[in-house]
XYZ file of C-alpha atoms in Angstrom:
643
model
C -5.690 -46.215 64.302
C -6.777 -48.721 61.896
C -5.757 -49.289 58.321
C -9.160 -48.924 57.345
C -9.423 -45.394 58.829
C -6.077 -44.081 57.201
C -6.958 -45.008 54.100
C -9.993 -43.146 54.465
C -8.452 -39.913 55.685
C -5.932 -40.457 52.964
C -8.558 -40.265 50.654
C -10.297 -37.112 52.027
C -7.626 -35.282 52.092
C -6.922 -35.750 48.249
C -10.162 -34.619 47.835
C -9.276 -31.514 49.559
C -6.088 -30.870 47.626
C -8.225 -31.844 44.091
C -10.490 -29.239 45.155
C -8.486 -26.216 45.793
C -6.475 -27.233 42.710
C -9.361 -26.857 40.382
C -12.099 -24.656 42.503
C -14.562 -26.154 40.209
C -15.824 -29.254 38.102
C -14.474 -28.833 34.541
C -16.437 -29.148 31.892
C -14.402 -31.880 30.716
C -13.124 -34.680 33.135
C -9.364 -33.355 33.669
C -6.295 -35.645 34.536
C -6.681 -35.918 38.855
C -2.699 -36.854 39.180
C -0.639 -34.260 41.047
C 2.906 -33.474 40.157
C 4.811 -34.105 37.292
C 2.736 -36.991 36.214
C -0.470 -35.062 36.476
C 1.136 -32.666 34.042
C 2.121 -35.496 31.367
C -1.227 -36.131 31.536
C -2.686 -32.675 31.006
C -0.424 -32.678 28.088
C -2.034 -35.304 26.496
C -5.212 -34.066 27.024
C -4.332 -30.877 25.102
C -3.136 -32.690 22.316
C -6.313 -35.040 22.354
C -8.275 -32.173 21.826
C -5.984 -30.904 19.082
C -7.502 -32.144 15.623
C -4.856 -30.810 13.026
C -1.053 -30.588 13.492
C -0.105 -30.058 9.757
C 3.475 -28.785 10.572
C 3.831 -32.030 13.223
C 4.699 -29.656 16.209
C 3.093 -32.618 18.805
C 4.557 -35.100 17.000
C 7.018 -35.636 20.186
C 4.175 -35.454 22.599
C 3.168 -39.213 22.995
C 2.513 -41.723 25.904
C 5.885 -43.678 25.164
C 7.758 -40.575 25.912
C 7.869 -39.804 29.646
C 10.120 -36.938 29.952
C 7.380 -34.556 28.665
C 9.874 -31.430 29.405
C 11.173 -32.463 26.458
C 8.112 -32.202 24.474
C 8.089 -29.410 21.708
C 6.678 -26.119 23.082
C 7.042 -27.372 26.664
C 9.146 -25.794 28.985
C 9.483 -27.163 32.580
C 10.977 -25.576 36.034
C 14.344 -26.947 36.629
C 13.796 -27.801 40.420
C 10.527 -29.176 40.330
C 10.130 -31.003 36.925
C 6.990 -28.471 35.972
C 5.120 -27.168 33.167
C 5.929 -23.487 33.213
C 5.440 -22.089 29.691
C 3.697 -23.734 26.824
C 4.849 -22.266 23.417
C 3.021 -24.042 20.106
C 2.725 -20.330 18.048
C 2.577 -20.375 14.449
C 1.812 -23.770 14.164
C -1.512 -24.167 12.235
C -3.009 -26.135 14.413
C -6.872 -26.829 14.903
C -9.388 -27.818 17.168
C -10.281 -26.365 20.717
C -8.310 -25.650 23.417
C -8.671 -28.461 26.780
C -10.375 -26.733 29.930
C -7.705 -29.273 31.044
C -4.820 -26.590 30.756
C -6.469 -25.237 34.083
C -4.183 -28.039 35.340
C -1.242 -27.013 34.667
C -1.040 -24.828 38.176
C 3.044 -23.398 37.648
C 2.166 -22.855 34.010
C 3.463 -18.821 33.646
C 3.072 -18.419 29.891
C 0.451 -20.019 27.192
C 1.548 -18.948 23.534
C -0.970 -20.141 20.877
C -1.152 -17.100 18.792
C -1.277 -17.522 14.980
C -3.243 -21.323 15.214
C -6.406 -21.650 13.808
C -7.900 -22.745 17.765
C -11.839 -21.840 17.587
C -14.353 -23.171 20.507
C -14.286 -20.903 23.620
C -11.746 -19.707 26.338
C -11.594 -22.318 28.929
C -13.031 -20.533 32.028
C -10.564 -23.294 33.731
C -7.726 -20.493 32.983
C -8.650 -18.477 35.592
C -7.160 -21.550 38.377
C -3.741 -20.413 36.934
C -2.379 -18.435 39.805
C 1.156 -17.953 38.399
C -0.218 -17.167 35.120
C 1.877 -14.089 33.594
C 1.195 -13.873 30.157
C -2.118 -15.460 28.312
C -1.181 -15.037 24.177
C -4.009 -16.536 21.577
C -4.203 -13.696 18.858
C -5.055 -14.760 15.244
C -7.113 -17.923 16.017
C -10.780 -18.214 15.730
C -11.781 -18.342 19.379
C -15.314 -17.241 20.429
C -17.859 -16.473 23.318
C -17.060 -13.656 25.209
C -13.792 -13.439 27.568
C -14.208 -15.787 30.672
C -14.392 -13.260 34.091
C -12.219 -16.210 35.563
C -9.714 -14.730 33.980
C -9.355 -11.944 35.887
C -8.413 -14.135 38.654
C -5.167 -14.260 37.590
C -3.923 -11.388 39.678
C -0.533 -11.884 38.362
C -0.875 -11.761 34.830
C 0.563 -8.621 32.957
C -0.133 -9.687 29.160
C -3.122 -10.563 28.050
C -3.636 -10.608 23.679
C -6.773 -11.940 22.373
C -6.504 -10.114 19.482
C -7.351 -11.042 15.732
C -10.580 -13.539 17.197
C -14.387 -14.056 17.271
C -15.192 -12.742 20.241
C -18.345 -11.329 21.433
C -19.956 -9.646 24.449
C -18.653 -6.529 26.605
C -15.474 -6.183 28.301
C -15.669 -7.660 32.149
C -16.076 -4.678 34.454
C -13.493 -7.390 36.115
C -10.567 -6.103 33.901
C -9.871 -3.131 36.368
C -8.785 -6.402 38.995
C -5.729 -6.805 37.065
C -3.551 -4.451 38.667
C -0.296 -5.553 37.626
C -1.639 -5.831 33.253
C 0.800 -3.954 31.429
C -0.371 -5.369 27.616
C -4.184 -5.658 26.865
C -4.953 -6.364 23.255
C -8.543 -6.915 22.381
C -8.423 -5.551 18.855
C -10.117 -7.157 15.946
C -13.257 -8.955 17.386
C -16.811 -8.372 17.945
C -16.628 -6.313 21.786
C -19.671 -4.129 21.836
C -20.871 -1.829 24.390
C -18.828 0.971 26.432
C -15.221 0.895 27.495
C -15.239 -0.290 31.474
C -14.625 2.632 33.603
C -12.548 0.240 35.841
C -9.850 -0.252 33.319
C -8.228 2.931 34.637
C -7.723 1.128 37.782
C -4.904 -0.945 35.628
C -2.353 1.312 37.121
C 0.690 -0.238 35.169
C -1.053 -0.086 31.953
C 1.377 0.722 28.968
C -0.578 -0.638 26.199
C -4.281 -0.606 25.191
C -5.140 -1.824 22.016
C -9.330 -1.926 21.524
C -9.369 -1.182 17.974
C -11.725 -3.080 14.969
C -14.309 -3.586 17.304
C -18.211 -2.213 17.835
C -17.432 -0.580 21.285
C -20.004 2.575 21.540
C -19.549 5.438 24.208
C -20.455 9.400 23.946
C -17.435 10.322 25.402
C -13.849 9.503 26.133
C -13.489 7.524 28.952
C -12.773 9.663 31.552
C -9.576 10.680 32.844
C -8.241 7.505 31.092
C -4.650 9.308 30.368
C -4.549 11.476 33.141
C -4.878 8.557 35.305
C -2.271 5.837 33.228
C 0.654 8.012 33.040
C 2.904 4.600 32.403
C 0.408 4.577 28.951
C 2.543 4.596 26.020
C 0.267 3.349 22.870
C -3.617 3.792 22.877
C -5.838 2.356 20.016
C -9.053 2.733 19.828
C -9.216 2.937 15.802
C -12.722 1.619 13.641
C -15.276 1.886 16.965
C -18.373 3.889 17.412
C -16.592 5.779 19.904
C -17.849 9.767 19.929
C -17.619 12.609 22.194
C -14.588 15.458 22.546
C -10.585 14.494 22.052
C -9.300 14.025 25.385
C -6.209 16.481 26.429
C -2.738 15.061 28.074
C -1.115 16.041 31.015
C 2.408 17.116 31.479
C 3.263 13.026 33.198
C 2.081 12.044 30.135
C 4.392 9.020 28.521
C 1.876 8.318 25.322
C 3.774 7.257 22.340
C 1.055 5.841 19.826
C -2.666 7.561 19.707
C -5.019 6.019 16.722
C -8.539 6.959 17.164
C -9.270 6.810 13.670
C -12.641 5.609 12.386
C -14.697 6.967 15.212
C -17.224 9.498 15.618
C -15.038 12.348 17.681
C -16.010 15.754 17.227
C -15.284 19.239 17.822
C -11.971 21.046 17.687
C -8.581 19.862 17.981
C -7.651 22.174 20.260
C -8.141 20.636 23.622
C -5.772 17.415 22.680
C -3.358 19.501 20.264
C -2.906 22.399 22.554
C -2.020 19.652 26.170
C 0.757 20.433 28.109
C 1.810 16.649 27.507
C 2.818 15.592 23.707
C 6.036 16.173 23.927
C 6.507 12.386 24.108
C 4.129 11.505 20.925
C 5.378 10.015 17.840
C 2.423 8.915 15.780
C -1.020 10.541 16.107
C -3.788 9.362 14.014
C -7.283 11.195 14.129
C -8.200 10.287 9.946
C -11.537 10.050 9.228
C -13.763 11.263 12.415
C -15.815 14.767 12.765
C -13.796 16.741 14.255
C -14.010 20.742 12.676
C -12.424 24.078 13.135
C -9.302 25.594 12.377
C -6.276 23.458 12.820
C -4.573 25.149 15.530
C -0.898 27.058 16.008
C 0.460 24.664 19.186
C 2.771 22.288 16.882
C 5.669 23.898 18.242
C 5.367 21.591 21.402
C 5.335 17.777 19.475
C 8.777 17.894 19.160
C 8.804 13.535 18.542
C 6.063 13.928 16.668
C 6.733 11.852 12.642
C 3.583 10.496 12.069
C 0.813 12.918 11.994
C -2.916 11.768 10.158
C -5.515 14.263 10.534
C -7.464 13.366 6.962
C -11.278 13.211 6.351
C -12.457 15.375 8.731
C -14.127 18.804 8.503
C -11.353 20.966 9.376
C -11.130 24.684 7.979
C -8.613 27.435 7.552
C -4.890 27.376 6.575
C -2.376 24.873 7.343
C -0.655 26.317 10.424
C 2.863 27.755 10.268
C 4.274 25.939 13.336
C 3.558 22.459 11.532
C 6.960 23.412 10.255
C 8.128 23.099 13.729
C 8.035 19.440 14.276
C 11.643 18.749 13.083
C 11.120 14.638 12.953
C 7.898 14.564 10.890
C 8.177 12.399 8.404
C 3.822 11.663 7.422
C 1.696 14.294 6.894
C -1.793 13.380 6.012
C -4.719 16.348 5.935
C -6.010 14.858 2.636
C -10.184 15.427 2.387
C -10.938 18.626 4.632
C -11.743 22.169 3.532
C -8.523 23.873 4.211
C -7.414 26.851 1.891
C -4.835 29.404 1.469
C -1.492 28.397 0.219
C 1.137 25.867 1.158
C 3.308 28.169 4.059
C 7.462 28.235 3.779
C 7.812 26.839 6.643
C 7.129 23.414 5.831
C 10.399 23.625 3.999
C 11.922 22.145 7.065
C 10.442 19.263 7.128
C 13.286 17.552 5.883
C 12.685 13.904 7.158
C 8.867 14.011 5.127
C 8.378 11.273 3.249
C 4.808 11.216 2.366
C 2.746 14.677 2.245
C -0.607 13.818 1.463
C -2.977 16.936 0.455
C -5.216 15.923 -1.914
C -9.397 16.904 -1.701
C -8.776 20.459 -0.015
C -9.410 23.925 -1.544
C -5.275 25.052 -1.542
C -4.694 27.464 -4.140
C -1.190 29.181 -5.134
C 1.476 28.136 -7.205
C 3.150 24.690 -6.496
C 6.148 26.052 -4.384
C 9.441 25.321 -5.953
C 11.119 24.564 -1.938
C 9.201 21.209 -2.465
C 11.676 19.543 -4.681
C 14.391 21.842 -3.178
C 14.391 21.088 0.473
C 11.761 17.732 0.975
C 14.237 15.762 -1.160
C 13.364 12.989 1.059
C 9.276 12.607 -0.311
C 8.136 9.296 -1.508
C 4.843 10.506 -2.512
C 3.545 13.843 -2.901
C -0.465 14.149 -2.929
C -1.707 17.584 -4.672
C -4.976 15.523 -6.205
C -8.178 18.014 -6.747
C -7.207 21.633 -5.506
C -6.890 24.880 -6.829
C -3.101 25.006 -7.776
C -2.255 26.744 -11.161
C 0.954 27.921 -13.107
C 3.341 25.745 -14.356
C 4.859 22.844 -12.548
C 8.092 23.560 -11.444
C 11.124 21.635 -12.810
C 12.678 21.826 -9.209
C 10.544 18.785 -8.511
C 12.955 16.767 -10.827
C 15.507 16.406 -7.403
C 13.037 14.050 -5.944
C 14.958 11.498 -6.952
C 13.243 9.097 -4.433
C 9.651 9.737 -5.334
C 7.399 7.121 -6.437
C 3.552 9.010 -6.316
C 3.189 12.362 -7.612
C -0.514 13.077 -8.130
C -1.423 16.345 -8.924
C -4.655 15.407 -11.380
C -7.771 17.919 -10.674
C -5.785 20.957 -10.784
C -5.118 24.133 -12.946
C -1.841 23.419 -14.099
C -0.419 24.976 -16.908
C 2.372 24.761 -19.386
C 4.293 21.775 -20.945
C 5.352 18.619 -18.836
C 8.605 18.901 -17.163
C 11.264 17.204 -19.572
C 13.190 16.173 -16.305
C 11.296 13.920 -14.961
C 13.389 10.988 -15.940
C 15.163 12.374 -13.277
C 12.534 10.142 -10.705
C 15.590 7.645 -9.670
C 13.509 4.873 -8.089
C 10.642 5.347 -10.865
C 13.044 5.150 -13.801
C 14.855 2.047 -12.023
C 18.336 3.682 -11.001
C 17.107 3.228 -7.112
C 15.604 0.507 -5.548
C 12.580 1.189 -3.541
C 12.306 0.148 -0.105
C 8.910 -1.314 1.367
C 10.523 -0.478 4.657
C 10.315 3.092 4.463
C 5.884 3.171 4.820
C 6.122 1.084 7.820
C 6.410 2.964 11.280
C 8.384 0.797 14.185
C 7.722 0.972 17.771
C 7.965 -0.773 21.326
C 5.200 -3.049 20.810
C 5.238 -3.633 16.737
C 5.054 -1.845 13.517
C 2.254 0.782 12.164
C 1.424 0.200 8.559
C 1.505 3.726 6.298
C -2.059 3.830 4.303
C -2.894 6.335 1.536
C -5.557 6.396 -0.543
C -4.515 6.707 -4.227
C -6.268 6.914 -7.655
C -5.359 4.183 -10.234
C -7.064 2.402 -12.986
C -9.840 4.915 -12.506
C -10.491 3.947 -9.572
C -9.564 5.420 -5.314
C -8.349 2.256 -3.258
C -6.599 2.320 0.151
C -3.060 1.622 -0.042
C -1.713 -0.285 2.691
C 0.987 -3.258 3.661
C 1.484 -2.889 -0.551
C 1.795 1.193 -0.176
C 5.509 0.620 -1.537
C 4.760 -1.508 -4.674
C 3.146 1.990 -6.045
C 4.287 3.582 -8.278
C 2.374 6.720 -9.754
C 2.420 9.635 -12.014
C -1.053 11.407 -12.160
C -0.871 14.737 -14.266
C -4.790 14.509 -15.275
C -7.111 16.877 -15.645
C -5.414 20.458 -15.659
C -4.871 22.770 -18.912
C -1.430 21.687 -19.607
C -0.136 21.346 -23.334
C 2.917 20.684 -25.370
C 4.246 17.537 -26.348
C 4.516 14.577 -23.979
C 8.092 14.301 -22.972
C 9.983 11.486 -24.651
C 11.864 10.850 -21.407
C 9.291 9.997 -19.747
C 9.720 6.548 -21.895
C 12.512 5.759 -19.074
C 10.887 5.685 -16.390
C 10.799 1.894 -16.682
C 9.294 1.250 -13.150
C 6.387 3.145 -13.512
C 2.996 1.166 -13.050
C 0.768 4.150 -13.897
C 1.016 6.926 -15.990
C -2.102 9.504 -16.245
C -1.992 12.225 -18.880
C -5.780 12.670 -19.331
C -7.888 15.695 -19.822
C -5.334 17.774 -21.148
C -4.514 19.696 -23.934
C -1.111 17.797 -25.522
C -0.435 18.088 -28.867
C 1.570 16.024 -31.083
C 2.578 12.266 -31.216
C 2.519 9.525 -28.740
C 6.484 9.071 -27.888
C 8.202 5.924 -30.261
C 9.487 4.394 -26.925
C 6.308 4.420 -25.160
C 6.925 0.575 -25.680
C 9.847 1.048 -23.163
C 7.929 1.134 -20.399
C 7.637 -2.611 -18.940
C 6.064 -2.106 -16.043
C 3.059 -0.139 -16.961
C -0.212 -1.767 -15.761
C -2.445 1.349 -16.601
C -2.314 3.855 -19.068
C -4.505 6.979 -20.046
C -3.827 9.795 -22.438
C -7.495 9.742 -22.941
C -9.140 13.638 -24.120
C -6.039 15.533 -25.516
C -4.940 16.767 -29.071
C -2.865 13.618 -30.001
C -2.305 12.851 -33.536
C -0.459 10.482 -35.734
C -0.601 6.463 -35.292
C -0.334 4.447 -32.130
C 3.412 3.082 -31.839
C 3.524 -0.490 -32.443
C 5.829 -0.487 -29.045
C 2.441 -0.416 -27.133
C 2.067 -4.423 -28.190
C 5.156 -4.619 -25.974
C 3.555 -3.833 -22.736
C 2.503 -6.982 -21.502
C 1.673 -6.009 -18.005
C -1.236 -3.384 -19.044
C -4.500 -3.788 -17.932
C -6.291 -0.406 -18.215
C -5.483 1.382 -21.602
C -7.448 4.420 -22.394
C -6.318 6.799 -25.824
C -10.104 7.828 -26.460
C -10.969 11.646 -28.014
C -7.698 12.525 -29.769
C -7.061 13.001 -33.464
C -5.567 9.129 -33.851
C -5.260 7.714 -37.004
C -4.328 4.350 -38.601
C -4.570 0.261 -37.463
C -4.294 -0.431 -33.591
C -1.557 -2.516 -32.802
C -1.830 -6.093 -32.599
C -0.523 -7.023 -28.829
C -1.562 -9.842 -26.201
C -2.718 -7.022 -24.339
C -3.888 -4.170 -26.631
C -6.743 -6.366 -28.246
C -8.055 -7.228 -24.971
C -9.531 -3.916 -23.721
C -12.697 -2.325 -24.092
C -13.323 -0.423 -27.107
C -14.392 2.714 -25.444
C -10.597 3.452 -24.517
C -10.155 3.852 -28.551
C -13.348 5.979 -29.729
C -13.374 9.111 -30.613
C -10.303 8.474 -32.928
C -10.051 7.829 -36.509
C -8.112 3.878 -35.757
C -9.108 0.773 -37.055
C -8.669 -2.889 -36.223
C -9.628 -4.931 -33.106
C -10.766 -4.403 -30.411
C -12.726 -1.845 -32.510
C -15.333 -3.422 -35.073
C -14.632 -1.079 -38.057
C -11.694 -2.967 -39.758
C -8.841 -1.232 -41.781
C -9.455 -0.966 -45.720
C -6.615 -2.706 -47.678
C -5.721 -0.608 -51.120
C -4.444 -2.703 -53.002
C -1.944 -1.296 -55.890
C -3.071 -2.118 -59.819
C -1.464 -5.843 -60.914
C 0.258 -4.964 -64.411
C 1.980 -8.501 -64.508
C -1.045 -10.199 -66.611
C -1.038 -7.211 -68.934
C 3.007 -7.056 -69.681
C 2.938 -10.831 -70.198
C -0.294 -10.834 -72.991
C 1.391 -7.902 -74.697
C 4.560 -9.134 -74.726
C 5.805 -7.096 -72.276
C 5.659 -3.313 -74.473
C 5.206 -1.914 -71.399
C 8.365 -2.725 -70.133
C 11.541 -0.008 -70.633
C 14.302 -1.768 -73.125
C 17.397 0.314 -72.325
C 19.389 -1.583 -74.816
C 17.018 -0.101 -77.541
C 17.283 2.880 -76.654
C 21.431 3.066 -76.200
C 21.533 1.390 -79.683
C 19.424 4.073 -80.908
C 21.607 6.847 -79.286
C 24.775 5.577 -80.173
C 23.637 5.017 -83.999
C 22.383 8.962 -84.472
C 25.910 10.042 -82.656
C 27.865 7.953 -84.883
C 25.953 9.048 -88.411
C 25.585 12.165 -87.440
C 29.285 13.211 -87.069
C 30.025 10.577 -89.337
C 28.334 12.861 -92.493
C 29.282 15.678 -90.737
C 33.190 14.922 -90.769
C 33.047 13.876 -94.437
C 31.516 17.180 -95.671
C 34.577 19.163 -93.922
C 37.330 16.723 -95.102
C 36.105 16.375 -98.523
C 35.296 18.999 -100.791
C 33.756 17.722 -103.842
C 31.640 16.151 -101.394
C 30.772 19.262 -99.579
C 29.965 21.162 -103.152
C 27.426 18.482 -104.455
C 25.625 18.652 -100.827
C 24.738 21.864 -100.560
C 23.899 21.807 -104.495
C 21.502 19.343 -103.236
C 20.446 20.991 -100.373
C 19.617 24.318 -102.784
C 17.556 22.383 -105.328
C 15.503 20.712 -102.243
C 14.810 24.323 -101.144
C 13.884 25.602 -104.163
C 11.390 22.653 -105.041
C-alpha cells in the first residue's frame, strides 16, 4: 500500500473520530486536537472568550504553561491527564461562555455559578456524555435552555437558576432519568409545567419558582409519582387549580407554592395520608377558602407553617397545638374569628406567631408570655382584642416585634416591659434564628411589618427589627418611664391613644430609635430636650396633644416635617411660628442716673437700729438710776399734757 494512500486513510479516519466527538459544526471553530493537548487548547478558548477576570482566577491559564491540570479551577483525571471538572464559581467574571467547552468530552462537572456570564447556553453541552452536574446560577445567561442538553443522560444536577432565560421547559427534561437537582427558579420560563418531568424518577428537588409558568391545575400525579421528592417550589407563578394531596410513600420535606393562583379548600393536601415527613409548608398569598381544617395532628415535623393572605374562614383549629416542632406560624390577612384556643400553649419551640388582619376577638391570653417564652415576634395588628394587656407578656425576654396597633386595648401600658432582654440590650439578637436550614440550602423567614407608617416585607433583614406597636386602641395612663431602657428599640408606636401626662425625661435614652410616634393622645408639658439626642430618628410624629413650649434644637428634630408637631401649642423650627422672648425690665440705667436710691443700704439701716436701741435704753436707764432726773421728767411730761 502506498504512502500516498495511508496518509489518506489516516486522514479519513480523523475525520471520523472529529465527527463523533462533536456530532455537529460549532458555531465557533473549536480546537480539532485530541487528548490532552486538545484540552489545553479548549482551555484557552474559554478564557479567550472570557472578557473580565477582576479577581485574576485565569491568571495561571496561559500558553507558556503546559501542565494545564494545574490551571486554577481545572481538575484533571489522574490516569489519563483529562479535564474532568471545571470550577471558576464566584469569580466575577464576564463575557460568554465558548461552545468550545463541548470539547472537553471527560469533563463531569462545570461550576460557573455566581459570574456575571450572559450570551446563551452553548448547545455544544449536550456532546458531554459524562457530564454529571451542569451549575451556572446567578449569571446573566439567556435564550431558552438548549434541548441538547438533555442528551446528557448522565447528568443528575442541573441549576440554571438566578438567569435570563426565556421560552418553555423542553418536553425533553422527562429524558433525564437519573436528574436528582433541577433548579430553574428566577428567570423568564413561561407556559405549562412538562408533563414528562414526572418521568424523572430520581427526582429529589424541583425548584421552578419566580417564573411566569401558567397551568389550571397541578401537574398531575407529580408527588404521587416522585416519591424520592423531598423539596418542591413552585412559589411567584401563575400556577392555579386545587392543592394536590400526598400519599403515604411520600418523602416531601419543603412545599412553597406561594404567589400562585390555587384555590379551594385545604383539605385535600392538609388532610393526605403523607405529611408526616413535612417541615416547611408555605401556601401565603393564593385563593384558597374555607375553614382551616382539624388534621394537624398528623404533621408531626411540621415548624414552618405559612398559610397568610388567603380567604380562609372559621377558628384556628385546636389540633394546630399538636404539631410539637412548630416554630412559624403565619395566618396573618384571612377572615378567621373566635378566640386564640389553649392549646397553642404548647407550642413551645414558636418563634414567630404572626396574626395580624383577621377578625380574633377575646382577651389577649396570659399563656402567651407564660408558655411561648421562646417568640421573637408576636403579630396581633388590626383585630378585635380588648381588655388590658397582660403583664405576663413581660417573660418574653427574647422578643423583638410586638404589634398589637388596631385593637381595643385597654388600661395603662405594662410598666414591665423593660423586661424585653434583647430590646433593652441585655441579649444579643441572633439573625440566625429567621432563617430555616435544610438539605439543599436555607429558607429565608419574611413578615410583613408596619414601620415609619408604612407595611414593607421583612426578609434576609427580618432580625435587624426591632418593634413595639401599641397604636390605635383606648389605652391611657402615663407612658412608662422604663420604657426609656429599652435602648435597642428602632420603633416605638404609641399613637391614637388616650395617655395622659408628660413625655418620659429619658426618652433621650433611647439611641437606637429611627421612628417615633406618640402622635393623637393627651400629652402635656414640654418636649424633653433628650429628644435632640436621638440621632438615628427619621420619622418623628408628636402631633394633637396638649404640648407646650420651644422644640428642641437637634440634628435631627429640625429636619422633619412640620405636620408631626401641629396641633400643639410649641414653637421654634421646623414650625414657622417662632417663640416670643419676654424680656425682664433693665433697672441698671435708672439706679445709675439716680444715684442708685433704688438700691437697699443695709448699713443705713443697722446704724439706724442700733442708734434708737442705744438712746432709747440709754434715757430709759438714767430716769431709774437717777431721781432728780426722773422728778423733772415727768414734771415735763405733765406740763406737755396739759398744754
Amino acid at each position: 500500500m502506498s504512502a500516498k494512500w495511508l496518509l489518506f486513510l489516516r486522514s479519513f479516519l480523523f475525520a471520523i473520530l472529529m465527527h463523533f466527538a462533536t456530532f455537529s459544526t460549532p458555531i465557533h471553530k473549536a480546537p480539532t486536537l485530541n487528548g490532552s493537548s486538545g484540552d489545553r487548547l479548549v482551555l484557552l478558548a474559554i478564557k479567550s472568550m472570557i472578557k473580565g477576570d477582576p479577581q485574576g482566577l485565569l491568571t495561571s491559564w496561559n500558553q507558556s504553561s503546559i501542565d494545564f491540570c494545574q490551571w486554577q479551577g481545572v481538575t484533571c483525571s489522574p490516569r489519563h491527564q483529562r479535564v474532568t471538572h471545571l470550577n471558576l464559581t464566584y469569580g466575577g467574571l464576564t463575557g460568554t461562555l465558548s461552545p468550545s467547552v463541548g470539547n472537553l468530552s471527560f469533563l463531569r462537572s462545570i461550576r460557573l455559578s455566581y459570574n456575571s456570564f450572559s450570551g446563551e447556553i452553548p448547545p455544544e453541552i449536550g456532546h458531554l456524555f459524562r457530564l454529571r452536574q451542569l451549575r451556572l446560577i446567578s449569571n446573566s445567561f439567556t435564550g431558552n435552555i438548549p434541548a441538547t442538553i438533555t442528551n446528557c443522560s448522565n447528568l443528575q444536577v442541573l441549576r440554571l437558576g438566578l438567569n435570563n432565560l426565556v421560552g418553555k421547559i423542553p418536553n425533553e427534561i422527562g429524558r433525564l432519568f437519573r436528574l436528582q437537582k433541577l433548579f430553574l427558579y428566577n428567570n423568564f420560563f413561561t407556559g405549562n409545567i412538562p408533563a414528562t418531568i414526572t418521568n424523572c424518577s430520581n427526582l429529589q428537588d424541583l425548584n421552578l419558582g419566580l417564573n411566569n409558568l401558567v397551568g389550571n391545575s397541578f401537574p398531575r400525579n407529580l408527588l404521587s409519582i416522585l416519591p424520592t421528592l423531598h423539596t418542591l417550589s413552585l412559589c411567584s407563578n401563575n400556577i392555579g387549580g386545587k392543592l394536590p394531596s400526598l400519599t403515604n410513600n411520600s418523602a416531601l420535606i419543603f412545599l412553597d407554592l406561594s404567589y400562585n393562583y390555587f384555590v379551594g379548600p385545604l383539605h385535600n393536601l392538609v388532610c393526605s395520608n403523607g405529611v408526616n415527613t413535612i417541615e416547611l409548608v408555605d401556601l401565603g398569598y393564593n385563593q384558597l377558602l374555607g375553614v382551616i381544617p382539624e388534621c394537624w395532628e398528623k404533621w408531626t415535623s411540621l415548624k414552618v407553617l405559612y398559610l397568610n393572605d388567603n380567604n380562609l374562614s372559621g377558628e384556628i383549629p385546636r389540633t394546630l397545638g399538636s404539631v410539637p416542632l412548630l416554630q412559624l406560624l403565619n395566618m396573618r390577612g384571612n377572615m378567621i374569628s373566635g378566640s386564640l384556643p389553649s392549646s397553642l400553649m404548647n407550642l413551645s419551640y414558636l418563634k414567630i406567631l404572626q396574626l395580624e388582619k383577621n377578625n380574633l376577638a377575646g382577651n389577649i391570653p396570659p399563656w402567651i408570655g407564660i408558655k411561648l417564652t421562646m417568640l421573637i415576634i408576636l403579630n396581633l395588628r388590626s383585630n378585635n382584642f380588648y381588655g388590658n394587656t397582660p403583664n405576663q407578656l413581660c417573660y418574653l425576654s427574647h422578643v423583638q416585634v410586638v404589634d398589637l396597633a388596631h385593637n381595643n386595648l385597654s388600661g395603662n401600658i405594662p410598666r414591665c416591659f423593660n423586661n424585653f432582654s434583647v430590646l433593652s440590650g441585655k441579649e444579643t439578637n441572633l439573625e440566625g434564628q429567621f432563617s430555616f436550614y435544610f438539605d439543599n440550602g436555607i429558607f429565608i423567614f419574611y413578615d410583613l411589618l408596619v414601620m415609619k407608617g408604612r407595611e414593607d416585607n421583612y426578609g434576609s433583614i427580618l432580625g435587624l427589627v426591632t418593634l413595639l406597636d401599641l397604636s390605635s386602641n383606648n389605652l391611657s395612663g402615663q407612658i412608662p418611664s422604663e420604657l426609656t431602657t429599652l435602648h435597642k428599640l428602632k420603633s416605638l408606636n404609641l399613637s391614637r391613644n388616650q395617655l395622659t401626662g408628660e413625655i418620659p425625661n429619658k426618652i433621650g435614652d433611647m439611641k437606637s430609635l429611627e421612628s417615633l410616634d406618640l402622635s393623637v393622645n393627651y400629652l402635656s408639658g414640654e418636649l424633653p430636650m433628650s429628644l435632640s439626642g436621638l440621632n438615628f430618628l427619621s420619622s418623628f410624629n408628636v402631633s394633637y396633644n396638649n404640648l407646650t413650649g420651644r422644640i428642641p434644637t437637634g440634628t435631627q428634630i429640625q429636619s422633619f416635617n412640620e405636620s408631626g408637631f401641629i396641633g400643639n401649642q410649641l414653637c421654634g423650627a421646623p414650625l414657622t411660628n417662632d417663640c416670643v422672648h419676654v424680656d425682664k425690665p433693665d433697672t441698671t440705667s435708672d439706679q445709675k442716673e439716680d444715684g442708685g436710691s433704688h438700691k437697699v443700704d443695709w448699713g443705713l439701716i443697722i446704724s439706724i437700729v442700733l442708734g434708737f436701741i442705744i438712746g432709747f435704753w440709754g434715757i430709759v436707764v438714767s430716769l431709774m438710776l437717777n431721781r432728780s432726773w426722773r422728778i423733772t421728767y415727768f414734771r415735763l411730761l405733765r406740763k406737755l399734757i396739759k398744754v
